[in-house]
Each structure stands twice: as structure tokens, then as C-alpha cells.
PDB file of C-alpha atoms in Angstrom:
ATOM      1  CA  UNK A   1       5.384  84.272  25.028  1.00 94.00           C
ATOM      2  CA  UNK A   2       2.976  87.244  25.057  1.00 94.00           C
ATOM      3  CA  UNK A   3       3.217  88.212  28.212  1.00 94.00           C
ATOM      4  CA  UNK A   4       7.100  87.172  28.532  1.00 93.00           C
ATOM      5  CA  UNK A   5       8.981  88.697  25.506  1.00 92.00           C
ATOM      6  CA  UNK A   6      12.412  86.593  26.795  1.00 93.00           C
ATOM      7  CA  UNK A   7      10.250  82.899  26.793  1.00 95.00           C
ATOM      8  CA  UNK A   8      10.436  81.415  23.296  1.00 96.00           C
ATOM      9  CA  UNK A   9       9.411  78.492  22.789  1.00 97.00           C
ATOM     10  CA  UNK A  10      10.854  76.379  19.745  1.00 96.00           C
ATOM     11  CA  UNK A  11      10.075  73.151  17.248  1.00 94.00           C
ATOM     12  CA  UNK A  12      13.091  70.616  17.078  1.00 87.00           C
ATOM     13  CA  UNK A  13      13.864  67.658  14.491  1.00 88.00           C
ATOM     14  CA  UNK A  14      12.891  65.768  17.036  1.00 89.00           C
ATOM     15  CA  UNK A  15       9.981  65.002  18.912  1.00 94.00           C
ATOM     16  CA  UNK A  16      10.314  67.261  22.143  1.00 96.00           C
ATOM     17  CA  UNK A  17       9.491  71.272  21.945  1.00 97.00           C
ATOM     18  CA  UNK A  18      12.315  73.091  23.712  1.00 96.00           C
ATOM     19  CA  UNK A  19      11.704  76.316  25.726  1.00 96.00           C
ATOM     20  CA  UNK A  20      13.931  78.955  26.649  1.00 93.00           C
ATOM     21  CA  UNK A  21      14.342  82.015  28.774  1.00 92.00           C
ATOM     22  CA  UNK A  22      16.834  84.661  26.622  1.00 90.00           C
ATOM     23  CA  UNK A  23      16.831  86.593  29.266  1.00 89.00           C
ATOM     24  CA  UNK A  24      19.055  83.980  31.097  1.00 88.00           C
ATOM     25  CA  UNK A  25      21.022  82.948  28.314  1.00 87.00           C
ATOM     26  CA  UNK A  26      24.511  84.555  27.056  1.00 85.00           C
ATOM     27  CA  UNK A  27      24.369  86.384  23.832  1.00 85.00           C
ATOM     28  CA  UNK A  28      26.977  84.189  22.175  1.00 86.00           C
ATOM     29  CA  UNK A  29      26.180  80.068  22.260  1.00 82.00           C
ATOM     30  CA  UNK A  30      28.439  77.920  24.692  1.00 83.00           C
ATOM     31  CA  UNK A  31      31.494  76.476  23.682  1.00 87.00           C
ATOM     32  CA  UNK A  32      30.729  73.228  24.096  1.00 87.00           C
ATOM     33  CA  UNK A  33      27.858  73.336  21.946  1.00 83.00           C
ATOM     34  CA  UNK A  34      25.273  72.253  23.728  1.00 87.00           C
ATOM     35  CA  UNK A  35      21.683  73.009  24.157  1.00 88.00           C
ATOM     36  CA  UNK A  36      19.901  73.410  27.374  1.00 89.00           C
ATOM     37  CA  UNK A  37      16.780  74.802  27.420  1.00 92.00           C
ATOM     38  CA  UNK A  38      14.519  75.803  30.132  1.00 92.00           C
ATOM     39  CA  UNK A  39      12.415  73.144  29.697  1.00 94.00           C
ATOM     40  CA  UNK A  40      12.111  70.598  27.988  1.00 94.00           C
ATOM     41  CA  UNK A  41       8.460  69.807  26.669  1.00 96.00           C
ATOM     42  CA  UNK A  42       7.276  65.574  26.125  1.00 96.00           C
ATOM     43  CA  UNK A  43       4.954  64.076  24.682  1.00 96.00           C
ATOM     44  CA  UNK A  44       5.045  63.940  21.125  1.00 96.00           C
ATOM     45  CA  UNK A  45       6.188  61.171  19.568  1.00 95.00           C
ATOM     46  CA  UNK A  46       7.520  62.681  16.016  1.00 95.00           C
ATOM     47  CA  UNK A  47       8.135  66.121  15.447  1.00 95.00           C
ATOM     48  CA  UNK A  48       5.823  68.672  14.179  1.00 93.00           C
ATOM     49  CA  UNK A  49       5.163  72.158  12.931  1.00 90.00           C
ATOM     50  CA  UNK A  50       2.647  74.229  14.367  1.00 94.00           C
ATOM     51  CA  UNK A  51       3.087  75.765  17.556  1.00 97.00           C
ATOM     52  CA  UNK A  52       1.282  79.110  19.792  1.00 98.00           C
ATOM     53  CA  UNK A  53       1.384  80.486  22.754  1.00 98.00           C
ATOM     54  CA  UNK A  54      -2.182  81.294  24.694  1.00 97.00           C
ATOM     55  CA  UNK A  55      -2.157  85.610  24.537  1.00 96.00           C
ATOM     56  CA  UNK A  56      -5.072  85.620  27.187  1.00 95.00           C
ATOM     57  CA  UNK A  57      -4.095  82.490  29.783  1.00 95.00           C
ATOM     58  CA  UNK A  58      -0.076  82.729  30.521  1.00 94.00           C
ATOM     59  CA  UNK A  59       2.015  80.237  30.025  1.00 95.00           C
ATOM     60  CA  UNK A  60      -0.053  77.797  27.879  1.00 97.00           C
ATOM     61  CA  UNK A  61       1.100  76.634  24.665  1.00 98.00           C
ATOM     62  CA  UNK A  62      -0.308  73.879  22.466  1.00 98.00           C
ATOM     63  CA  UNK A  63       1.635  72.408  19.392  1.00 98.00           C
ATOM     64  CA  UNK A  64       1.011  70.120  16.298  1.00 97.00           C
ATOM     65  CA  UNK A  65       2.858  67.053  15.377  1.00 96.00           C
ATOM     66  CA  UNK A  66       3.164  64.983  12.653  1.00 97.00           C
ATOM     67  CA  UNK A  67       2.013  61.989  14.969  1.00 97.00           C
ATOM     68  CA  UNK A  68      -0.997  63.566  14.522  1.00 97.00           C
ATOM     69  CA  UNK A  69      -1.789  64.734  18.101  1.00 97.00           C
ATOM     70  CA  UNK A  70      -1.950  68.318  19.866  1.00 98.00           C
ATOM     71  CA  UNK A  71       0.131  68.409  23.270  1.00 97.00           C
ATOM     72  CA  UNK A  72      -1.335  71.421  25.909  1.00 97.00           C
ATOM     73  CA  UNK A  73       1.723  72.310  28.332  1.00 97.00           C
ATOM     74  CA  UNK A  74       1.016  74.667  31.072  1.00 95.00           C
ATOM     75  CA  UNK A  75       4.065  76.880  31.933  1.00 94.00           C
ATOM     76  CA  UNK A  76       3.767  79.131  34.198  1.00 87.00           C
ATOM     77  CA  UNK A  77       4.890  78.073  37.556  1.00 82.00           C
ATOM     78  CA  UNK A  78       7.724  75.741  35.961  1.00 86.00           C
ATOM     79  CA  UNK A  79       9.978  78.898  33.752  1.00 79.00           C
ATOM     80  CA  UNK A  80      10.919  80.612  36.314  1.00 73.00           C
ATOM     81  CA  UNK A  81      12.239  77.793  38.847  1.00 74.00           C
ATOM     82  CA  UNK A  82      13.259  75.374  35.972  1.00 74.00           C
ATOM     83  CA  UNK A  83      16.886  74.366  35.693  1.00 73.00           C
ATOM     84  CA  UNK A  84      18.315  74.359  31.885  1.00 73.00           C
ATOM     85  CA  UNK A  85      19.088  71.546  30.692  1.00 72.00           C
ATOM     86  CA  UNK A  86      17.739  69.433  33.162  1.00 79.00           C
ATOM     87  CA  UNK A  87      14.087  70.381  33.520  1.00 90.00           C
ATOM     88  CA  UNK A  88      11.543  68.520  31.370  1.00 92.00           C
ATOM     89  CA  UNK A  89       7.241  68.691  31.170  1.00 93.00           C
ATOM     90  CA  UNK A  90       4.432  66.353  30.729  1.00 96.00           C
ATOM     91  CA  UNK A  91       1.357  67.940  28.690  1.00 96.00           C
ATOM     92  CA  UNK A  92      -1.504  68.618  30.771  1.00 96.00           C
ATOM     93  CA  UNK A  93      -3.779  67.924  27.889  1.00 96.00           C
ATOM     94  CA  UNK A  94      -3.647  65.525  24.810  1.00 97.00           C
ATOM     95  CA  UNK A  95      -6.170  65.981  21.547  1.00 97.00           C
ATOM     96  CA  UNK A  96      -6.508  63.590  18.942  1.00 97.00           C
ATOM     97  CA  UNK A  97      -8.939  63.977  15.878  1.00 97.00           C
ATOM     98  CA  UNK A  98      -6.790  64.495  12.746  1.00 97.00           C
ATOM     99  CA  UNK A  99      -6.054  61.743  10.380  1.00 97.00           C
ATOM    100  CA  UNK A 100      -3.017  62.813   8.857  1.00 97.00           C
ATOM    101  CA  UNK A 101       0.094  65.103   9.783  1.00 97.00           C
ATOM    102  CA  UNK A 102      -0.885  68.172  11.751  1.00 98.00           C
ATOM    103  CA  UNK A 103       0.140  71.468  10.240  1.00 98.00           C
ATOM    104  CA  UNK A 104      -0.667  74.375  12.440  1.00 98.00           C
ATOM    105  CA  UNK A 105      -2.339  75.583  15.642  1.00 98.00           C
ATOM    106  CA  UNK A 106      -3.798  78.423  16.959  1.00 98.00           C
ATOM    107  CA  UNK A 107      -5.231  79.746  20.059  1.00 98.00           C
ATOM    108  CA  UNK A 108      -8.059  82.285  19.631  1.00 98.00           C
ATOM    109  CA  UNK A 109      -6.771  85.924  20.665  1.00 97.00           C
ATOM    110  CA  UNK A 110      -9.950  86.491  22.383  1.00 96.00           C
ATOM    111  CA  UNK A 111     -10.678  83.396  24.034  1.00 96.00           C
ATOM    112  CA  UNK A 112      -8.533  81.754  26.170  1.00 96.00           C
ATOM    113  CA  UNK A 113     -10.150  77.773  25.931  1.00 96.00           C
ATOM    114  CA  UNK A 114     -10.097  78.153  21.713  1.00 97.00           C
ATOM    115  CA  UNK A 115      -7.686  77.387  19.469  1.00 98.00           C
ATOM    116  CA  UNK A 116      -7.983  76.117  16.031  1.00 98.00           C
ATOM    117  CA  UNK A 117      -5.478  73.040  13.946  1.00 98.00           C
ATOM    118  CA  UNK A 118      -5.150  72.208  10.353  1.00 98.00           C
ATOM    119  CA  UNK A 119      -3.437  69.336   8.838  1.00 98.00           C
ATOM    120  CA  UNK A 120      -3.114  67.090   6.101  1.00 98.00           C
ATOM    121  CA  UNK A 121      -6.206  65.483   6.607  1.00 97.00           C
ATOM    122  CA  UNK A 122      -7.958  68.216   4.781  1.00 98.00           C
ATOM    123  CA  UNK A 123      -9.650  69.562   7.875  1.00 97.00           C
ATOM    124  CA  UNK A 124      -9.876  72.576   9.761  1.00 98.00           C
ATOM    125  CA  UNK A 125     -11.100  71.972  13.387  1.00 97.00           C
ATOM    126  CA  UNK A 126     -12.157  74.162  16.051  1.00 96.00           C
ATOM    127  CA  UNK A 127     -11.688  73.389  19.943  1.00 97.00           C
ATOM    128  CA  UNK A 128     -13.106  74.469  22.503  1.00 96.00           C
ATOM    129  CA  UNK A 129     -11.296  72.949  26.296  1.00 93.00           C
ATOM    130  CA  UNK A 130     -14.393  73.134  28.207  1.00 91.00           C
ATOM    131  CA  UNK A 131     -15.702  70.493  25.467  1.00 86.00           C
ATOM    132  CA  UNK A 132     -13.605  67.308  27.118  1.00 83.00           C
ATOM    133  CA  UNK A 133     -11.325  66.903  24.817  1.00 87.00           C
ATOM    134  CA  UNK A 134     -13.470  67.097  21.869  1.00 92.00           C
ATOM    135  CA  UNK A 135     -13.802  68.564  18.778  1.00 95.00           C
ATOM    136  CA  UNK A 136     -16.660  71.614  18.894  1.00 93.00           C
ATOM    137  CA  UNK A 137     -16.701  71.833  15.031  1.00 93.00           C
ATOM    138  CA  UNK A 138     -15.074  69.852  11.954  1.00 95.00           C
ATOM    139  CA  UNK A 139     -14.658  71.009   8.582  1.00 95.00           C
ATOM    140  CA  UNK A 140     -13.643  69.738   5.243  1.00 96.00           C
ATOM    141  CA  UNK A 141     -11.817  73.047   4.435  1.00 96.00           C
ATOM    142  CA  UNK A 142      -9.972  72.487   1.087  1.00 97.00           C
ATOM    143  CA  UNK A 143      -9.438  70.126  -1.526  1.00 97.00           C
ATOM    144  CA  UNK A 144      -5.662  69.473  -0.394  1.00 97.00           C
ATOM    145  CA  UNK A 145      -4.064  69.635   2.769  1.00 98.00           C
ATOM    146  CA  UNK A 146      -4.546  72.459   4.819  1.00 98.00           C
ATOM    147  CA  UNK A 147      -1.324  74.096   5.740  1.00 98.00           C
ATOM    148  CA  UNK A 148      -1.735  77.202   7.761  1.00 98.00           C
ATOM    149  CA  UNK A 149      -4.710  78.951  10.056  1.00 98.00           C
ATOM    150  CA  UNK A 150      -5.090  82.717  11.699  1.00 98.00           C
ATOM    151  CA  UNK A 151      -8.194  83.984  13.769  1.00 98.00           C
ATOM    152  CA  UNK A 152      -8.987  87.892  13.054  1.00 98.00           C
ATOM    153  CA  UNK A 153      -7.386  89.877  15.636  1.00 97.00           C
ATOM    154  CA  UNK A 154     -10.651  92.102  15.736  1.00 97.00           C
ATOM    155  CA  UNK A 155     -13.552  90.068  14.270  1.00 95.00           C
ATOM    156  CA  UNK A 156     -14.123  86.676  16.714  1.00 95.00           C
ATOM    157  CA  UNK A 157     -15.845  84.699  14.415  1.00 96.00           C
ATOM    158  CA  UNK A 158     -13.817  85.139  11.586  1.00 97.00           C
ATOM    159  CA  UNK A 159     -10.723  83.207  10.681  1.00 98.00           C
ATOM    160  CA  UNK A 160      -8.644  82.160   7.718  1.00 98.00           C
ATOM    161  CA  UNK A 161      -6.914  79.112   6.343  1.00 98.00           C
ATOM    162  CA  UNK A 162      -4.432  78.485   3.601  1.00 98.00           C
ATOM    163  CA  UNK A 163      -3.736  75.460   1.676  1.00 98.00           C
ATOM    164  CA  UNK A 164      -1.808  73.535  -1.374  1.00 98.00           C
ATOM    165  CA  UNK A 165      -4.752  73.681  -3.264  1.00 97.00           C
ATOM    166  CA  UNK A 166      -3.177  76.969  -4.165  1.00 98.00           C
ATOM    167  CA  UNK A 167      -6.213  79.063  -2.194  1.00 98.00           C
ATOM    168  CA  UNK A 168      -6.760  80.702   1.312  1.00 98.00           C
ATOM    169  CA  UNK A 169     -10.752  80.701   2.743  1.00 98.00           C
ATOM    170  CA  UNK A 170     -12.244  82.699   5.200  1.00 98.00           C
ATOM    171  CA  UNK A 171     -14.860  81.251   7.365  1.00 97.00           C
ATOM    172  CA  UNK A 172     -17.192  82.297   9.915  1.00 96.00           C
ATOM    173  CA  UNK A 173     -16.947  80.008  13.086  1.00 93.00           C
ATOM    174  CA  UNK A 174     -20.679  80.006  13.899  1.00 92.00           C
ATOM    175  CA  UNK A 175     -21.558  78.269  10.679  1.00 91.00           C
ATOM    176  CA  UNK A 176     -18.248  76.477   9.338  1.00 86.00           C
ATOM    177  CA  UNK A 177     -20.288  74.159   7.108  1.00 84.00           C
ATOM    178  CA  UNK A 178     -20.269  77.542   4.572  1.00 90.00           C
ATOM    179  CA  UNK A 179     -16.885  79.269   3.007  1.00 95.00           C
ATOM    180  CA  UNK A 180     -17.953  82.592   3.414  1.00 97.00           C
ATOM    181  CA  UNK A 181     -14.973  83.059   0.450  1.00 97.00           C
ATOM    182  CA  UNK A 182     -12.009  81.922  -1.719  1.00 97.00           C
ATOM    183  CA  UNK A 183      -9.338  84.057  -2.344  1.00 98.00           C
ATOM    184  CA  UNK A 184      -7.342  82.928  -5.828  1.00 97.00           C
ATOM    185  CA  UNK A 185      -4.350  84.126  -7.107  1.00 96.00           C
ATOM    186  CA  UNK A 186      -1.907  81.923  -6.081  1.00 97.00           C
ATOM    187  CA  UNK A 187       0.391  79.670  -8.238  1.00 97.00           C
ATOM    188  CA  UNK A 188       1.342  77.255  -6.001  1.00 98.00           C
ATOM    189  CA  UNK A 189       0.978  75.784  -2.255  1.00 98.00           C
ATOM    190  CA  UNK A 190      -0.103  78.352   0.404  1.00 98.00           C
ATOM    191  CA  UNK A 191       2.946  78.570   3.376  1.00 98.00           C
ATOM    192  CA  UNK A 192       1.047  80.682   5.758  1.00 98.00           C
ATOM    193  CA  UNK A 193      -1.500  83.467   6.699  1.00 98.00           C
ATOM    194  CA  UNK A 194      -1.797  86.651   8.818  1.00 98.00           C
ATOM    195  CA  UNK A 195      -4.066  89.524   9.580  1.00 98.00           C
ATOM    196  CA  UNK A 196      -3.067  92.683   9.605  1.00 97.00           C
ATOM    197  CA  UNK A 197      -2.425  93.946  13.504  1.00 97.00           C
ATOM    198  CA  UNK A 198      -4.085  97.348  12.190  1.00 96.00           C
ATOM    199  CA  UNK A 199      -6.704  97.000   9.823  1.00 95.00           C
ATOM    200  CA  UNK A 200      -9.863  94.966  10.345  1.00 96.00           C
ATOM    201  CA  UNK A 201      -9.852  93.869   6.620  1.00 97.00           C
ATOM    202  CA  UNK A 202      -6.627  93.352   5.395  1.00 97.00           C
ATOM    203  CA  UNK A 203      -4.741  89.961   5.800  1.00 97.00           C
ATOM    204  CA  UNK A 204      -2.173  88.470   4.052  1.00 98.00           C
ATOM    205  CA  UNK A 205      -0.441  85.629   2.430  1.00 98.00           C
ATOM    206  CA  UNK A 206       2.834  83.584   1.423  1.00 98.00           C
ATOM    207  CA  UNK A 207       2.933  80.481  -0.887  1.00 98.00           C
ATOM    208  CA  UNK A 208       5.353  78.722  -3.018  1.00 98.00           C
ATOM    209  CA  UNK A 209       5.133  80.837  -6.161  1.00 97.00           C
ATOM    210  CA  UNK A 210       7.556  83.638  -4.309  1.00 97.00           C
ATOM    211  CA  UNK A 211       4.461  85.620  -3.795  1.00 97.00           C
ATOM    212  CA  UNK A 212       2.998  87.711  -0.556  1.00 98.00           C
ATOM    213  CA  UNK A 213      -0.366  88.865  -1.871  1.00 98.00           C
ATOM    214  CA  UNK A 214      -1.911  91.307   0.404  1.00 98.00           C
ATOM    215  CA  UNK A 215      -5.587  90.916   0.207  1.00 98.00           C
ATOM    216  CA  UNK A 216      -8.437  93.703   1.785  1.00 97.00           C
ATOM    217  CA  UNK A 217     -12.118  91.950   2.942  1.00 97.00           C
ATOM    218  CA  UNK A 218     -13.982  94.852   1.844  1.00 95.00           C
ATOM    219  CA  UNK A 219     -13.212  94.914  -1.723  1.00 95.00           C
ATOM    220  CA  UNK A 220     -15.049  91.355  -1.830  1.00 95.00           C
ATOM    221  CA  UNK A 221     -17.446  91.525  -4.878  1.00 91.00           C
ATOM    222  CA  UNK A 222     -16.772  95.087  -6.011  1.00 90.00           C
ATOM    223  CA  UNK A 223     -16.848  95.776  -9.949  1.00 89.00           C
ATOM    224  CA  UNK A 224     -14.033  95.610 -11.956  1.00 81.00           C
ATOM    225  CA  UNK A 225     -12.723  96.889 -15.519  1.00 83.00           C
ATOM    226  CA  UNK A 226     -11.438  94.717 -18.125  1.00 83.00           C
ATOM    227  CA  UNK A 227      -8.213  94.990 -17.782  1.00 81.00           C
ATOM    228  CA  UNK A 228      -8.153  95.692 -13.792  1.00 80.00           C
ATOM    229  CA  UNK A 229      -9.579  92.058 -14.146  1.00 81.00           C
ATOM    230  CA  UNK A 230      -6.124  91.071 -16.002  1.00 80.00           C
ATOM    231  CA  UNK A 231      -4.190  91.545 -12.511  1.00 83.00           C
ATOM    232  CA  UNK A 232      -6.683  89.383 -10.174  1.00 91.00           C
ATOM    233  CA  UNK A 233      -9.613  89.869  -7.895  1.00 94.00           C
ATOM    234  CA  UNK A 234     -11.331  93.119  -6.962  1.00 95.00           C
ATOM    235  CA  UNK A 235      -9.956  92.082  -3.172  1.00 96.00           C
ATOM    236  CA  UNK A 236      -6.024  91.441  -4.006  1.00 96.00           C
ATOM    237  CA  UNK A 237      -4.262  94.443  -2.928  1.00 95.00           C
ATOM    238  CA  UNK A 238      -1.037  93.966  -3.965  1.00 95.00           C
ATOM    239  CA  UNK A 239       1.375  91.475  -4.817  1.00 96.00           C
ATOM    240  CA  UNK A 240       4.939  91.143  -3.272  1.00 97.00           C
ATOM    241  CA  UNK A 241       7.162  89.241  -5.816  1.00 95.00           C
ATOM    242  CA  UNK A 242      10.491  90.334  -3.996  1.00 94.00           C
ATOM    243  CA  UNK A 243      11.688  87.049  -3.263  1.00 97.00           C
ATOM    244  CA  UNK A 244      13.656  84.258  -5.740  1.00 96.00           C
ATOM    245  CA  UNK A 245      12.414  81.193  -3.700  1.00 97.00           C
ATOM    246  CA  UNK A 246       9.568  79.669  -2.182  1.00 97.00           C
ATOM    247  CA  UNK A 247       8.484  81.740   0.996  1.00 97.00           C
ATOM    248  CA  UNK A 248       8.111  80.288   4.333  1.00 96.00           C
ATOM    249  CA  UNK A 249       6.664  82.824   6.946  1.00 97.00           C
ATOM    250  CA  UNK A 250       6.146  85.933   7.348  1.00 98.00           C
ATOM    251  CA  UNK A 251       5.055  88.676   9.812  1.00 98.00           C
ATOM    252  CA  UNK A 252       3.443  92.065  10.557  1.00 98.00           C
ATOM    253  CA  UNK A 253       5.100  94.582  12.262  1.00 97.00           C
ATOM    254  CA  UNK A 254       3.186  94.792  15.407  1.00 95.00           C
ATOM    255  CA  UNK A 255       4.540  98.571  16.054  1.00 95.00           C
ATOM    256  CA  UNK A 256       4.490 100.356  12.595  1.00 95.00           C
ATOM    257  CA  UNK A 257       1.487  99.946   9.757  1.00 94.00           C
ATOM    258  CA  UNK A 258       1.721  98.256   6.436  1.00 96.00           C
ATOM    259  CA  UNK A 259       5.543  96.794   7.485  1.00 97.00           C
ATOM    260  CA  UNK A 260       6.344  93.305   7.078  1.00 98.00           C
ATOM    261  CA  UNK A 261       9.178  90.929   7.232  1.00 98.00           C
ATOM    262  CA  UNK A 262       9.052  88.159   5.118  1.00 98.00           C
ATOM    263  CA  UNK A 263      11.362  84.935   4.517  1.00 98.00           C
ATOM    264  CA  UNK A 264      12.130  82.139   1.980  1.00 97.00           C
ATOM    265  CA  UNK A 265      13.517  79.092   1.817  1.00 97.00           C
ATOM    266  CA  UNK A 266      16.958  80.340   0.637  1.00 97.00           C
ATOM    267  CA  UNK A 267      17.120  82.320   4.089  1.00 96.00           C
ATOM    268  CA  UNK A 268      16.797  85.910   2.987  1.00 97.00           C
ATOM    269  CA  UNK A 269      14.696  88.110   4.762  1.00 98.00           C
ATOM    270  CA  UNK A 270      13.333  90.647   3.664  1.00 98.00           C
ATOM    271  CA  UNK A 271      11.572  93.926   5.148  1.00 97.00           C
ATOM    272  CA  UNK A 272       9.840  95.825   3.409  1.00 97.00           C
ATOM    273  CA  UNK A 273       6.336  98.047   3.192  1.00 95.00           C
ATOM    274  CA  UNK A 274       3.652  98.664   1.180  1.00 92.00           C
ATOM    275  CA  UNK A 275       3.753 102.489  -0.732  1.00 89.00           C
ATOM    276  CA  UNK A 276       1.138 104.816   0.386  1.00 87.00           C
ATOM    277  CA  UNK A 277      -0.434 105.346  -3.190  1.00 82.00           C
ATOM    278  CA  UNK A 278      -1.607 101.543  -2.860  1.00 83.00           C
ATOM    279  CA  UNK A 279      -3.938 102.389   0.305  1.00 79.00           C
ATOM    280  CA  UNK A 280      -4.274 105.309   0.907  1.00 78.00           C
ATOM    281  CA  UNK A 281      -7.120 106.311  -1.788  1.00 62.00           C
ATOM    282  CA  UNK A 282      -9.158 103.462  -0.072  1.00 56.00           C
ATOM    283  CA  UNK A 283      -8.520 105.018   3.457  1.00 52.00           C
ATOM    284  CA  UNK A 284      -9.657 108.295   2.376  1.00 50.00           C
ATOM    285  CA  UNK A 285     -13.157 106.658   1.004  1.00 49.00           C
ATOM    286  CA  UNK A 286     -13.748 104.379   4.010  1.00 47.00           C
ATOM    287  CA  UNK A 287     -14.379 105.162   8.009  1.00 42.00           C
ATOM    288  CA  UNK A 288     -11.000 103.660   9.943  1.00 44.00           C
ATOM    289  CA  UNK A 289     -11.374 100.838  11.146  1.00 45.00           C
ATOM    290  CA  UNK A 290     -14.755  99.751  10.407  1.00 46.00           C
ATOM    291  CA  UNK A 291     -16.638  97.002  11.476  1.00 50.00           C
ATOM    292  CA  UNK A 292     -17.827  94.194   9.477  1.00 49.00           C
ATOM    293  CA  UNK A 293     -21.754  94.163   9.617  1.00 55.00           C
ATOM    294  CA  UNK A 294     -22.947  91.007  11.598  1.00 56.00           C
ATOM    295  CA  UNK A 295     -25.509  90.200   8.505  1.00 54.00           C
ATOM    296  CA  UNK A 296     -22.164  89.413   5.889  1.00 49.00           C
ATOM    297  CA  UNK A 297     -20.888  87.074   8.268  1.00 49.00           C
ATOM    298  CA  UNK A 298     -24.556  85.335   8.508  1.00 49.00           C
TER     299      UNK A 298
END
């Protein structure tokens, strides 16, 4: 939970979501092997993948499941008083619009009532809680299943999605009927996308091709020499190819620029950083944190 780093939510192999206050648990698992979360969250009928805390409204959590449902819980008043292993909580709201497994959900980093979801029905759905549990926007985002979604932490209208069709798509929420750009270089399913917490135009994507690509929006459309074009489109800044198995997830370091942790299906975690020579030339040529003009988003 962003407002309390000791509070952690986890998905399980059954339908329940578990919430733990790690400050109230020993550093080693109990000898009896029994799991005792602070709260068991009910509402789903099947297991799932997507899970997201609200960064603007403390205690609100959403979850997507294979039952095609999005459940929302308000846990702010329950976490401190819950009895481990006994407390349960029902959702305050359930949202239904997808016609397939929901692969990912995420709250908007700037708006407490807004979140997005994607799924195997190839849809990107934009929700606003103030609209009576009905989608604000729905768009057929990709040709195949959509696996991940992420809002820009800098530009409130930008969101990206990653798909089994091997592409990453850039969208403007003010006009979701038209894709702004398609990032194409992966050779297999895209499993995760995430924006840099420091650079407005930088994002990453991890895929089953064992590659983690770093993209720079400011380079879209830039002219290339023929030999450079052989390495990928101009917006492809860097490819991390250190993994030997399909990538499952990755995360930007919130404290150190250009530092990333990535994990693959072989359970190996790598912590690495881009070399300065990769990005320093562009930083010298561009003003730091240069905003994206609104006319380019419309």
C-alpha cells in the first residue's frame, strides 16, 4: 500500500486476496505452516492476476480475476484492527464489462476515482467510479489478448498496454478510438509494461522473448541511417538480454534513475542499470523532463 509500506496484498491460487501487515509477522514463517493474513478479501469466484492499490485514496484496492470481475475493497479502517487469520472483507463494489479473463488492473496515479483494466477479450476499459459501475471508455486495443496496462506518472492522459500480439500500444485517454503509436520489436508475448519514475518519455516492456526493451517516446519518427534501422525503430533505446527464460515482471527503482530489477520464469532476479553512454547524449540535447505538447496527443 503506497501510504503504508508494511501493508502488502497478494493473489493466491484460490479466489481470495490476502492482505498482510508485515510489521506484525515474524521474519521467519511459523513452524505450523499456517498462513494467517490480516484480512482475507472475498468477492472473486476464481483466481486471477491484476492487483492495484490506490495511490490517491488510502486503503482502496482493486483486483481482476479469471471470473471476469473487478472487485474493489475499502480497507483503511480494517487493517489496524483486524485479527490475523480470522478477519474477512467483502468488496464495496464489483465491476463487470470484460468478456474474458482480466489480465491486469491499475489505478490512475492522478485521479482517485479512475482505473483501467485489460483482458483476454482484447479490450482496454477505462473506468470512473462516479459513473455507476459502467465503463467510461471501451476500446479494442490489440489483435490478441492484452496482458498489461500502465498510466503515465507524468502525463495524465497517456496510458500504455502490452499484448500477446507482441506489441506495446500508446493511448490518449481523451481519444481512445485512435492509437497514438505502436512499439514493435518484441518477438513474443509482452507480459509487463512500466513507465520510468524519473523520465517522462521513458518506458519499459518485458516479454516472453527474454528481452526487456527500453523505449523513448521523444525519438518516435526520428530519421535513421539504414544500419541503425536494422537494430530496431528509433524509439528503441536499449534491449536488456541478460535473462535465459521468459520474463515475468520488472520494476523501476524509485530512488535511483535508470536502475531496474527484472525477474524471469526460472525464478532468477537481475538488478541492472543502463550505461550512461546509452542515454547521456540525448539528455545533453534535450531539456530535462521536457513536457509532451498537448497538440501531439490530440
